[in-house]
Amino acid sequence: MISVGDGRMTEQDVWNFLKEGEGKRRRLKALEAKKDKIEKDAYSIKAIDYEKPRVSGGMLSDVSDKLIQKEEEKSRIKAEIAEQEAGIYAWETKALRMSRYCDNDTQAALFVERFVNRKSQAEIQKEYHYAERQPYNIYNQAVAAIARNCKE
C-alpha cells in the first residue's frame, strides 16, 4: 500500500496505486490458471503397468500418491488465491474510498467504472456516449482531484 510522509498523495502515488490493483488482478488470474492446470494434470495421471519390469533406480509409486501430491499442491494454490482475493477486496475498498475525493460525480463514476469495475475504455465510451479521448481526460482529472483532496 501507499504511504506518504505527510499523509498526502501525489498524482503518481494514485497512478501507482491503480497499477498495484492491476498487478493483483493479474496475479490472481495466473494463480487460477495454475490451479486449473493442476486439476487437469490430476485427471491425466496414468496408472503404472505392474506387468512391465521396473527401471533400475526408479521409484515405484502408485496413482494415489500422485493424486495426493496434486491435491496438496491444489490446496496450496487455493490458499494463495484466497489471500490474493482478500488483497484485491482491500484494494477495491480503498479505491472506492478514494473515489469520494473526486471533484464531481462524473469523475467518481468513471473512476469506479474503469478501475474498480474494470470496464474497458470502449465500453465506457459507448455507455456514456463519450468521444474517444474524453474518458481519459476525466480519469486524469479524477486522479488529480484525488491527489489534491485525499489525506489517507
CSV table of N, CA, C and O in Angstrom, one decimal, residues 27-150:
chain,number,residue,atom,x,y,z
A,27,ARG,N,-2.0,-11.3,-11.0
A,27,ARG,CA,-1.5,-12.4,-10.2
A,27,ARG,C,-2.6,-13.4,-9.9
A,27,ARG,O,-2.4,-14.6,-9.9
A,28,LEU,N,-3.8,-12.9,-9.6
A,28,LEU,CA,-4.9,-13.8,-9.3
A,28,LEU,C,-5.3,-14.7,-10.5
A,28,LEU,O,-5.5,-15.9,-10.4
A,29,LYS,N,-5.3,-14.0,-11.7
A,29,LYS,CA,-5.6,-14.8,-12.9
A,29,LYS,C,-4.5,-15.9,-13.2
A,29,LYS,O,-4.8,-17.0,-13.5
A,30,ALA,N,-3.3,-15.6,-12.9
A,30,ALA,CA,-2.2,-16.5,-13.0
A,30,ALA,C,-2.3,-17.7,-12.1
A,30,ALA,O,-2.2,-18.9,-12.4
A,31,LEU,N,-2.7,-17.4,-10.8
A,31,LEU,CA,-2.9,-18.4,-9.8
A,31,LEU,C,-4.1,-19.3,-10.2
A,31,LEU,O,-4.0,-20.6,-10.1
A,32,GLU,N,-5.2,-18.7,-10.7
A,32,GLU,CA,-6.3,-19.5,-11.2
A,32,GLU,C,-6.0,-20.4,-12.3
A,32,GLU,O,-6.4,-21.6,-12.4
A,33,ALA,N,-5.1,-19.9,-13.2
A,33,ALA,CA,-4.7,-20.8,-14.4
A,33,ALA,C,-3.8,-21.9,-13.9
A,33,ALA,O,-3.9,-23.0,-14.4
A,34,LYS,N,-3.0,-21.6,-12.9
A,34,LYS,CA,-2.1,-22.7,-12.3
A,34,LYS,C,-3.0,-23.8,-11.6
A,34,LYS,O,-2.7,-25.0,-11.8
A,35,LYS,N,-4.0,-23.3,-10.9
A,35,LYS,CA,-4.9,-24.3,-10.3
A,35,LYS,C,-5.6,-25.2,-11.3
A,35,LYS,O,-5.7,-26.4,-11.1
A,36,ASP,N,-6.1,-24.5,-12.4
A,36,ASP,CA,-6.7,-25.3,-13.5
A,36,ASP,C,-5.8,-26.3,-14.1
A,36,ASP,O,-6.2,-27.5,-14.4
A,37,LYS,N,-4.5,-25.9,-14.3
A,37,LYS,CA,-3.5,-26.9,-14.8
A,37,LYS,C,-3.3,-28.0,-13.9
A,37,LYS,O,-3.2,-29.2,-14.3
A,38,ILE,N,-3.2,-27.8,-12.6
A,38,ILE,CA,-3.0,-28.8,-11.6
A,38,ILE,C,-4.2,-29.8,-11.7
A,38,ILE,O,-4.0,-31.0,-11.6
A,39,GLU,N,-5.4,-29.3,-11.7
A,39,GLU,CA,-6.6,-30.1,-11.8
A,39,GLU,C,-6.6,-31.0,-13.1
A,39,GLU,O,-6.9,-32.2,-13.1
A,40,LYS,N,-6.2,-30.4,-14.2
A,40,LYS,CA,-6.1,-31.1,-15.5
A,40,LYS,C,-5.0,-32.2,-15.4
A,40,LYS,O,-5.3,-33.3,-15.8
A,41,ASP,N,-3.9,-31.8,-14.8
A,41,ASP,CA,-2.8,-32.8,-14.6
A,41,ASP,C,-3.3,-34.0,-13.7
A,41,ASP,O,-2.9,-35.1,-14.0
A,42,ALA,N,-4.1,-33.7,-12.7
A,42,ALA,CA,-4.6,-34.7,-11.8
A,42,ALA,C,-5.5,-35.7,-12.6
A,42,ALA,O,-5.5,-36.9,-12.3
A,43,TYR,N,-6.2,-35.2,-13.5
A,43,TYR,CA,-7.1,-36.1,-14.3
A,43,TYR,C,-6.4,-36.9,-15.3
A,43,TYR,O,-6.9,-37.9,-15.8
A,44,SER,N,-5.2,-36.5,-15.6
A,44,SER,CA,-4.4,-37.2,-16.7
A,44,SER,C,-3.3,-38.1,-16.1
A,44,SER,O,-2.5,-38.6,-16.9
A,45,ILE,N,-3.3,-38.3,-14.8
A,45,ILE,CA,-2.3,-39.2,-14.2
A,45,ILE,C,-2.6,-40.6,-14.7
A,45,ILE,O,-3.7,-41.1,-14.8
A,46,LYS,N,-1.5,-41.2,-15.1
A,46,LYS,CA,-1.6,-42.6,-15.7
A,46,LYS,C,-1.2,-43.6,-14.6
A,46,LYS,O,-0.2,-43.4,-13.9
A,47,ALA,N,-1.8,-44.7,-14.6
A,47,ALA,CA,-1.5,-45.8,-13.7
A,47,ALA,C,-0.2,-46.5,-14.1
A,47,ALA,O,0.1,-46.5,-15.3
A,48,ILE,N,0.4,-47.1,-13.2
A,48,ILE,CA,1.6,-47.8,-13.5
A,48,ILE,C,1.3,-49.2,-14.0
A,48,ILE,O,0.4,-49.9,-13.4
A,49,ASP,N,1.9,-49.6,-15.0
A,49,ASP,CA,1.7,-51.0,-15.5
A,49,ASP,C,2.7,-51.9,-14.8
A,49,ASP,O,3.9,-51.9,-15.0
A,50,TYR,N,2.1,-52.7,-13.8
A,50,TYR,CA,3.0,-53.5,-13.0
A,50,TYR,C,3.5,-54.8,-13.7
A,50,TYR,O,4.3,-55.5,-13.1
A,51,GLU,N,3.0,-55.0,-14.9
A,51,GLU,CA,3.4,-56.2,-15.7
A,51,GLU,C,4.8,-56.0,-16.3
A,51,GLU,O,5.6,-56.9,-16.5
A,52,LYS,N,5.2,-54.7,-16.5
A,52,LYS,CA,6.5,-54.4,-17.1
A,52,LYS,C,7.6,-54.4,-16.0
A,52,LYS,O,7.3,-54.2,-14.8
A,53,PRO,N,8.8,-54.7,-16.5
A,53,PRO,CA,9.9,-54.8,-15.5
A,53,PRO,C,10.2,-53.3,-15.0
A,53,PRO,O,10.0,-52.4,-15.7
A,54,ARG,N,10.6,-53.2,-13.7
A,54,ARG,CA,10.9,-51.9,-13.2
A,54,ARG,C,12.2,-51.4,-13.7
A,54,ARG,O,13.2,-52.2,-13.9
A,55,VAL,N,12.3,-50.1,-13.9
A,55,VAL,CA,13.5,-49.5,-14.4
A,55,VAL,C,14.5,-49.4,-13.2
A,55,VAL,O,14.1,-49.1,-12.1
A,56,SER,N,15.7,-49.8,-13.4
A,56,SER,CA,16.6,-49.8,-12.3
A,56,SER,C,16.8,-48.4,-11.8
A,56,SER,O,17.0,-47.4,-12.5
A,57,GLY,N,16.8,-48.2,-10.5
A,57,GLY,CA,16.9,-46.9,-9.8
A,57,GLY,C,15.6,-46.1,-9.8
A,57,GLY,O,15.5,-45.1,-9.1
A,58,GLY,N,14.6,-46.6,-10.5
A,58,GLY,CA,13.3,-45.9,-10.5
A,58,GLY,C,12.6,-46.2,-9.2
A,58,GLY,O,12.8,-47.1,-8.5
A,59,MET,N,11.7,-45.3,-8.9
A,59,MET,CA,10.8,-45.5,-7.7
A,59,MET,C,9.4,-45.9,-8.1
A,59,MET,O,8.9,-45.4,-9.1
A,60,LEU,N,8.9,-46.8,-7.3
A,60,LEU,CA,7.5,-47.3,-7.6
A,60,LEU,C,6.5,-46.5,-6.8
A,60,LEU,O,6.6,-46.4,-5.6
A,61,SER,N,5.7,-45.8,-7.5
A,61,SER,CA,4.6,-45.0,-6.8
A,61,SER,C,3.3,-45.3,-7.5
A,61,SER,O,3.3,-45.4,-8.7
A,62,ASP,N,2.3,-45.3,-6.8
A,62,ASP,CA,1.0,-45.6,-7.5
A,62,ASP,C,0.2,-44.3,-7.7
A,62,ASP,O,0.7,-43.2,-7.3
A,63,VAL,N,-0.9,-44.4,-8.3
A,63,VAL,CA,-1.7,-43.3,-8.7
A,63,VAL,C,-2.1,-42.5,-7.5
A,63,VAL,O,-2.2,-41.2,-7.5
A,64,SER,N,-2.5,-43.2,-6.4
A,64,SER,CA,-2.9,-42.5,-5.2
A,64,SER,C,-1.9,-41.5,-4.6
A,64,SER,O,-2.2,-40.4,-4.2
A,65,ASP,N,-0.6,-41.9,-4.7
A,65,ASP,CA,0.5,-41.0,-4.2
A,65,ASP,C,0.5,-39.7,-5.1
A,65,ASP,O,0.6,-38.6,-4.6
A,66,LYS,N,0.4,-39.9,-6.4
A,66,LYS,CA,0.4,-38.8,-7.3
A,66,LYS,C,-0.8,-37.9,-7.1
A,66,LYS,O,-0.7,-36.7,-7.1
A,67,LEU,N,-2.0,-38.5,-6.9
A,67,LEU,CA,-3.2,-37.7,-6.6
A,67,LEU,C,-3.1,-36.9,-5.3
A,67,LEU,O,-3.5,-35.8,-5.3
A,68,ILE,N,-2.6,-37.5,-4.3
A,68,ILE,CA,-2.4,-36.8,-3.0
A,68,ILE,C,-1.5,-35.6,-3.2
A,68,ILE,O,-1.7,-34.5,-2.7
A,69,GLN,N,-0.4,-35.8,-4.0
A,69,GLN,CA,0.6,-34.8,-4.3
A,69,GLN,C,-0.1,-33.6,-5.0
A,69,GLN,O,0.0,-32.4,-4.7
A,70,LYS,N,-0.9,-33.9,-6.0
A,70,LYS,CA,-1.7,-32.9,-6.8
A,70,LYS,C,-2.7,-32.2,-5.9
A,70,LYS,O,-2.9,-31.0,-6.0
A,71,GLU,N,-3.4,-32.9,-5.0
A,71,GLU,CA,-4.3,-32.3,-4.1
A,71,GLU,C,-3.7,-31.3,-3.1
A,71,GLU,O,-4.2,-30.3,-2.8
A,72,GLU,N,-2.5,-31.7,-2.6
A,72,GLU,CA,-1.8,-30.9,-1.7
A,72,GLU,C,-1.3,-29.6,-2.4
A,72,GLU,O,-1.4,-28.5,-1.9
A,73,GLU,N,-0.9,-29.8,-3.7
A,73,GLU,CA,-0.4,-28.6,-4.5
A,73,GLU,C,-1.6,-27.7,-4.7
A,73,GLU,O,-1.6,-26.5,-4.7
A,74,LYS,N,-2.8,-28.3,-5.1
A,74,LYS,CA,-4.0,-27.6,-5.3
A,74,LYS,C,-4.5,-26.8,-4.1
A,74,LYS,O,-4.9,-25.7,-4.1
A,75,SER,N,-4.3,-27.4,-2.9
A,75,SER,CA,-4.7,-26.8,-1.6
A,75,SER,C,-3.8,-25.5,-1.4
A,75,SER,O,-4.3,-24.5,-0.9
A,76,ARG,N,-2.5,-25.7,-1.7
A,76,ARG,CA,-1.6,-24.5,-1.5
A,76,ARG,C,-2.0,-23.4,-2.4
A,76,ARG,O,-2.1,-22.2,-2.0
A,77,ILE,N,-2.3,-23.7,-3.7
A,77,ILE,CA,-2.7,-22.7,-4.7
A,77,ILE,C,-4.0,-22.0,-4.2
A,77,ILE,O,-4.2,-20.8,-4.3
A,78,LYS,N,-5.0,-22.8,-3.7
A,78,LYS,CA,-6.3,-22.3,-3.3
A,78,LYS,C,-6.1,-21.3,-2.1
A,78,LYS,O,-6.7,-20.3,-2.1
A,79,ALA,N,-5.1,-21.6,-1.2
A,79,ALA,CA,-4.8,-20.7,-0.1
A,79,ALA,C,-4.3,-19.4,-0.7
A,79,ALA,O,-4.6,-18.3,-0.2
A,80,GLU,N,-3.4,-19.5,-1.7
A,80,GLU,CA,-2.8,-18.3,-2.3
A,80,GLU,C,-3.9,-17.5,-3.0
A,80,GLU,O,-3.9,-16.3,-2.9
A,81,ILE,N,-4.8,-18.2,-3.7
A,81,ILE,CA,-5.9,-17.5,-4.3
A,81,ILE,C,-6.8,-16.7,-3.3
A,81,ILE,O,-7.1,-15.6,-3.6
A,82,ALA,N,-7.1,-17.4,-2.2
A,82,ALA,CA,-7.9,-16.7,-1.2
A,82,ALA,C,-7.2,-15.5,-0.6
A,82,ALA,O,-7.8,-14.4,-0.4
A,83,GLU,N,-5.9,-15.6,-0.4
A,83,GLU,CA,-5.1,-14.5,0.1
A,83,GLU,C,-5.1,-13.3,-1.0
A,83,GLU,O,-5.2,-12.2,-0.6
A,84,GLN,N,-4.9,-13.7,-2.2
A,84,GLN,CA,-4.9,-12.7,-3.3
A,84,GLN,C,-6.3,-12.0,-3.4
A,84,GLN,O,-6.4,-10.8,-3.6
A,85,GLU,N,-7.4,-12.8,-3.3
A,85,GLU,CA,-8.7,-12.2,-3.4
A,85,GLU,C,-9.0,-11.3,-2.2
A,85,GLU,O,-9.6,-10.2,-2.4
A,86,ALA,N,-8.4,-11.6,-1.1
A,86,ALA,CA,-8.6,-10.7,0.1
A,86,ALA,C,-7.8,-9.4,-0.2
A,86,ALA,O,-8.3,-8.3,0.2
A,87,GLY,N,-6.7,-9.5,-0.8
A,87,GLY,CA,-5.9,-8.3,-1.1
A,87,GLY,C,-6.6,-7.4,-2.1
A,87,GLY,O,-6.6,-6.2,-2.0
A,88,ILE,N,-7.2,-8.1,-3.1
A,88,ILE,CA,-8.0,-7.3,-4.1
A,88,ILE,C,-9.2,-6.6,-3.5
A,88,ILE,O,-9.5,-5.5,-3.8
A,89,TYR,N,-9.9,-7.3,-2.6
A,89,TYR,CA,-11.0,-6.7,-1.9
A,89,TYR,C,-10.6,-5.5,-1.1
A,89,TYR,O,-11.3,-4.5,-1.2
A,90,ALA,N,-9.5,-5.6,-0.4
A,90,ALA,CA,-8.9,-4.5,0.4
A,90,ALA,C,-8.6,-3.3,-0.6
A,90,ALA,O,-8.9,-2.1,-0.3
A,91,TRP,N,-8.0,-3.7,-1.7
A,91,TRP,CA,-7.6,-2.6,-2.7
A,91,TRP,C,-8.8,-2.0,-3.2
A,91,TRP,O,-8.9,-0.7,-3.4
A,92,GLU,N,-9.9,-2.7,-3.6
A,92,GLU,CA,-11.1,-2.2,-4.2
A,92,GLU,C,-11.8,-1.3,-3.1
A,92,GLU,O,-12.3,-0.2,-3.5
A,93,THR,N,-11.8,-1.7,-1.9
A,93,THR,CA,-12.4,-0.9,-0.8
A,93,THR,C,-11.7,0.5,-0.7
A,93,THR,O,-12.3,1.5,-0.6
A,94,LYS,N,-10.3,0.4,-0.8
A,94,LYS,CA,-9.6,1.7,-0.7
A,94,LYS,C,-9.9,2.6,-2.0
A,94,LYS,O,-10.0,3.8,-1.9
A,95,ALA,N,-9.9,1.9,-3.1
A,95,ALA,CA,-10.2,2.7,-4.4
A,95,ALA,C,-11.6,3.3,-4.3
A,95,ALA,O,-11.8,4.5,-4.7
A,96,LEU,N,-12.6,2.6,-3.7
A,96,LEU,CA,-13.9,3.2,-3.6
A,96,LEU,C,-13.9,4.4,-2.6
A,96,LEU,O,-14.5,5.4,-2.9
A,97,ARG,N,-13.1,4.2,-1.5
A,97,ARG,CA,-13.0,5.4,-0.6
A,97,ARG,C,-12.3,6.6,-1.3
A,97,ARG,O,-12.7,7.7,-1.1
A,98,MET,N,-11.3,6.3,-2.1
A,98,MET,CA,-10.6,7.3,-2.8
A,98,MET,C,-11.5,8.1,-3.8
A,98,MET,O,-11.4,9.3,-4.0
A,99,SER,N,-12.5,7.3,-4.4
A,99,SER,CA,-13.4,8.0,-5.4
A,99,SER,C,-14.2,9.1,-4.7
A,99,SER,O,-14.7,10.0,-5.5
A,100,ARG,N,-14.4,9.1,-3.4
A,100,ARG,CA,-15.1,10.1,-2.8
A,100,ARG,C,-14.4,11.5,-2.9
A,100,ARG,O,-15.0,12.5,-2.7
A,101,TYR,N,-13.1,11.5,-3.1
A,101,TYR,CA,-12.3,12.7,-3.2
A,101,TYR,C,-12.3,13.3,-4.6
A,101,TYR,O,-11.7,14.3,-4.8
A,102,CYS,N,-13.1,12.8,-5.5
A,102,CYS,CA,-13.2,13.4,-6.9
A,102,CYS,C,-14.0,14.7,-6.8
A,102,CYS,O,-14.7,14.9,-5.8
A,103,ASP,N,-13.8,15.5,-7.7
A,103,ASP,CA,-14.4,16.9,-7.7
A,103,ASP,C,-15.9,16.8,-8.0
A,103,ASP,O,-16.7,17.7,-7.6
A,104,ASN,N,-16.3,15.8,-8.8
A,104,ASN,CA,-17.7,15.7,-9.1
A,104,ASN,C,-18.1,14.2,-9.3
A,104,ASN,O,-17.3,13.3,-9.3
A,105,ASP,N,-19.4,14.0,-9.5
A,105,ASP,CA,-19.9,12.6,-9.6
A,105,ASP,C,-19.5,11.9,-10.9
A,105,ASP,O,-19.3,10.7,-10.9
A,106,THR,N,-19.3,12.7,-11.9
A,106,THR,CA,-18.9,12.1,-13.2
A,106,THR,C,-17.5,11.5,-13.1
A,106,THR,O,-17.2,10.4,-13.5
A,107,GLN,N,-16.6,12.3,-12.4
A,107,GLN,CA,-15.2,11.8,-12.2
A,107,GLN,C,-15.3,10.5,-11.4
A,107,GLN,O,-14.6,9.5,-11.7
A,108,ALA,N,-16.1,10.6,-10.3
A,108,ALA,CA,-16.1,9.4,-9.4
A,108,ALA,C,-16.7,8.2,-10.1
A,108,ALA,O,-16.2,7.1,-9.9
A,109,ALA,N,-17.8,8.4,-10.9
A,109,ALA,CA,-18.4,7.3,-11.6
A,109,ALA,C,-17.4,6.6,-12.6
A,109,ALA,O,-17.3,5.4,-12.6
A,110,LEU,N,-16.8,7.4,-13.4
A,110,LEU,CA,-15.8,6.9,-14.3
A,110,LEU,C,-14.6,6.3,-13.7
A,110,LEU,O,-14.1,5.2,-14.1
A,111,PHE,N,-14.2,6.8,-12.6
A,111,PHE,CA,-13.0,6.3,-11.8
A,111,PHE,C,-13.4,4.9,-11.4
A,111,PHE,O,-12.7,3.9,-11.5
A,112,VAL,N,-14.6,4.7,-10.8
A,112,VAL,CA,-15.1,3.4,-10.3
A,112,VAL,C,-15.3,2.4,-11.4
A,112,VAL,O,-14.9,1.3,-11.4
A,113,GLU,N,-16.0,2.9,-12.5
A,113,GLU,CA,-16.2,2.0,-13.6
A,113,GLU,C,-14.9,1.5,-14.2
A,113,GLU,O,-14.8,0.3,-14.5
A,114,ARG,N,-13.9,2.3,-14.4
A,114,ARG,CA,-12.7,1.9,-15.0
A,114,ARG,C,-11.8,1.1,-14.1
A,114,ARG,O,-11.3,0.0,-14.5
A,115,PHE,N,-11.6,1.5,-12.9
A,115,PHE,CA,-10.6,0.9,-12.1
A,115,PHE,C,-11.1,-0.1,-11.1
A,115,PHE,O,-10.3,-1.0,-10.7
A,116,VAL,N,-12.3,0.0,-10.7
A,116,VAL,CA,-12.9,-1.0,-9.7
A,116,VAL,C,-13.7,-2.0,-10.5
A,116,VAL,O,-13.5,-3.2,-10.3
A,117,ASN,N,-14.6,-1.6,-11.4
A,117,ASN,CA,-15.4,-2.5,-12.1
A,117,ASN,C,-14.7,-3.0,-13.4
A,117,ASN,O,-15.3,-3.9,-14.1
A,118,ARG,N,-13.6,-2.5,-13.7
A,118,ARG,CA,-12.7,-3.0,-14.8
A,118,ARG,C,-13.4,-2.9,-16.2
A,118,ARG,O,-13.1,-3.8,-17.0
A,119,LYS,N,-14.2,-1.9,-16.4
A,119,LYS,CA,-14.7,-1.8,-17.7
A,119,LYS,C,-13.7,-1.2,-18.7
A,119,LYS,O,-12.8,-0.4,-18.3
A,120,SER,N,-13.7,-1.7,-19.9
A,120,SER,CA,-12.8,-1.2,-20.9
A,120,SER,C,-13.1,0.2,-21.3
A,120,SER,O,-14.2,0.7,-21.1
A,121,GLN,N,-12.1,0.8,-22.0
A,121,GLN,CA,-12.2,2.2,-22.5
A,121,GLN,C,-13.4,2.2,-23.5
A,121,GLN,O,-14.2,3.1,-23.4
A,122,ALA,N,-13.5,1.3,-24.3
A,122,ALA,CA,-14.5,1.2,-25.4
A,122,ALA,C,-15.9,1.1,-24.7
A,122,ALA,O,-16.9,1.7,-25.2
A,123,GLU,N,-16.0,0.2,-23.7
A,123,GLU,CA,-17.3,0.1,-23.0
A,123,GLU,C,-17.8,1.4,-22.4
A,123,GLU,O,-18.9,1.7,-22.5
A,124,ILE,N,-16.8,2.1,-21.8
A,124,ILE,CA,-17.2,3.4,-21.1
A,124,ILE,C,-17.6,4.4,-22.2
A,124,ILE,O,-18.6,5.1,-22.0
A,125,GLN,N,-16.8,4.5,-23.2
A,125,GLN,CA,-17.2,5.4,-24.3
A,125,GLN,C,-18.6,5.2,-24.8
A,125,GLN,O,-19.4,6.1,-25.0
A,126,LYS,N,-18.9,3.9,-25.1
A,126,LYS,CA,-20.2,3.6,-25.6
A,126,LYS,C,-21.3,3.8,-24.6
A,126,LYS,O,-22.3,4.4,-24.9
A,127,GLU,N,-21.1,3.4,-23.4
A,127,GLU,CA,-22.2,3.5,-22.3
A,127,GLU,C,-22.5,5.0,-22.0
A,127,GLU,O,-23.6,5.3,-21.8
A,128,TYR,N,-21.4,5.8,-21.9
A,128,TYR,CA,-21.6,7.2,-21.5
A,128,TYR,C,-21.7,8.2,-22.7
A,128,TYR,O,-21.8,9.4,-22.5
A,129,HIS,N,-21.6,7.6,-23.9
A,129,HIS,CA,-21.6,8.4,-25.2
A,129,HIS,C,-20.6,9.5,-25.2
A,129,HIS,O,-20.8,10.7,-25.5
A,130,TYR,N,-19.3,9.1,-24.9
A,130,TYR,CA,-18.2,10.0,-24.9
A,130,TYR,C,-17.4,9.8,-26.2
A,130,TYR,O,-17.3,8.8,-26.8
A,131,ALA,N,-16.7,10.9,-26.6
A,131,ALA,CA,-15.7,10.8,-27.6
A,131,ALA,C,-14.5,10.0,-27.2
A,131,ALA,O,-14.4,9.7,-26.0
A,132,GLU,N,-13.6,9.7,-28.1
A,132,GLU,CA,-12.5,8.8,-27.8
A,132,GLU,C,-11.6,9.2,-26.6
A,132,GLU,O,-11.3,8.5,-25.7
A,133,ARG,N,-11.2,10.5,-26.6
A,133,ARG,CA,-10.3,11.0,-25.6
A,133,ARG,C,-11.0,11.5,-24.3
A,133,ARG,O,-10.3,11.6,-23.2
A,134,GLN,N,-12.3,11.7,-24.3
A,134,GLN,CA,-12.9,12.3,-23.2
A,134,GLN,C,-12.8,11.5,-21.9
A,134,GLN,O,-12.5,12.1,-20.8
A,135,PRO,N,-13.0,10.2,-21.9
A,135,PRO,CA,-12.8,9.4,-20.6
A,135,PRO,C,-11.4,9.6,-20.0
A,135,PRO,O,-11.2,9.7,-18.8
A,136,TYR,N,-10.4,9.6,-20.9
A,136,TYR,CA,-9.0,9.7,-20.5
A,136,TYR,C,-8.8,11.0,-19.7
A,136,TYR,O,-8.2,11.1,-18.7
A,137,ASN,N,-9.4,12.1,-20.3
A,137,ASN,CA,-9.3,13.4,-19.6
A,137,ASN,C,-10.0,13.4,-18.3
A,137,ASN,O,-9.5,14.0,-17.3
A,138,ILE,N,-11.2,12.7,-18.2
A,138,ILE,CA,-11.9,12.6,-16.9
A,138,ILE,C,-11.1,11.8,-15.9
A,138,ILE,O,-11.0,12.2,-14.8
A,139,TYR,N,-10.5,10.7,-16.3
A,139,TYR,CA,-9.6,9.9,-15.4
A,139,TYR,C,-8.5,10.8,-14.9
A,139,TYR,O,-8.2,10.8,-13.7
A,140,ASN,N,-7.9,11.5,-15.8
A,140,ASN,CA,-6.7,12.4,-15.3
A,140,ASN,C,-7.2,13.4,-14.3
A,140,ASN,O,-6.5,13.7,-13.4
A,141,GLN,N,-8.4,14.0,-14.6
A,141,GLN,CA,-8.9,15.0,-13.7
A,141,GLN,C,-9.3,14.3,-12.3
A,141,GLN,O,-9.1,14.9,-11.3
A,142,ALA,N,-9.8,13.1,-12.4
A,142,ALA,CA,-10.2,12.4,-11.2
A,142,ALA,C,-8.9,12.1,-10.3
A,142,ALA,O,-8.9,12.3,-9.1
A,143,VAL,N,-7.9,11.6,-11.0
A,143,VAL,CA,-6.6,11.3,-10.3
A,143,VAL,C,-6.0,12.6,-9.7
A,143,VAL,O,-5.6,12.6,-8.5
A,144,ALA,N,-6.1,13.7,-10.4
A,144,ALA,CA,-5.6,15.0,-9.9
A,144,ALA,C,-6.4,15.4,-8.7
A,144,ALA,O,-5.9,15.9,-7.7
A,145,ALA,N,-7.7,15.2,-8.7
A,145,ALA,CA,-8.6,15.6,-7.6
A,145,ALA,C,-8.3,14.7,-6.4
A,145,ALA,O,-8.3,15.2,-5.3
A,146,ILE,N,-8.1,13.5,-6.6
A,146,ILE,CA,-7.9,12.6,-5.5
A,146,ILE,C,-6.5,12.9,-4.9
A,146,ILE,O,-6.4,13.0,-3.6
A,147,ALA,N,-5.5,13.2,-5.7
A,147,ALA,CA,-4.2,13.6,-5.1
A,147,ALA,C,-4.3,14.9,-4.3
A,147,ALA,O,-3.7,15.0,-3.3
A,148,ARG,N,-5.1,15.8,-4.8
A,148,ARG,CA,-5.3,17.1,-4.2
A,148,ARG,C,-6.1,17.0,-2.9
A,148,ARG,O,-5.8,17.6,-1.9
A,149,ASN,N,-7.1,16.2,-2.9
A,149,ASN,CA,-8.1,16.2,-1.8
A,149,ASN,C,-7.9,15.0,-0.8
A,149,ASN,O,-8.4,15.1,0.4
A,150,CYS,N,-7.3,13.9,-1.2
A,150,CYS,CA,-7.2,12.7,-0.3
A,150,CYS,C,-6.1,12.9,0.7
A,150,CYS,O,-5.0,13.3,0.4
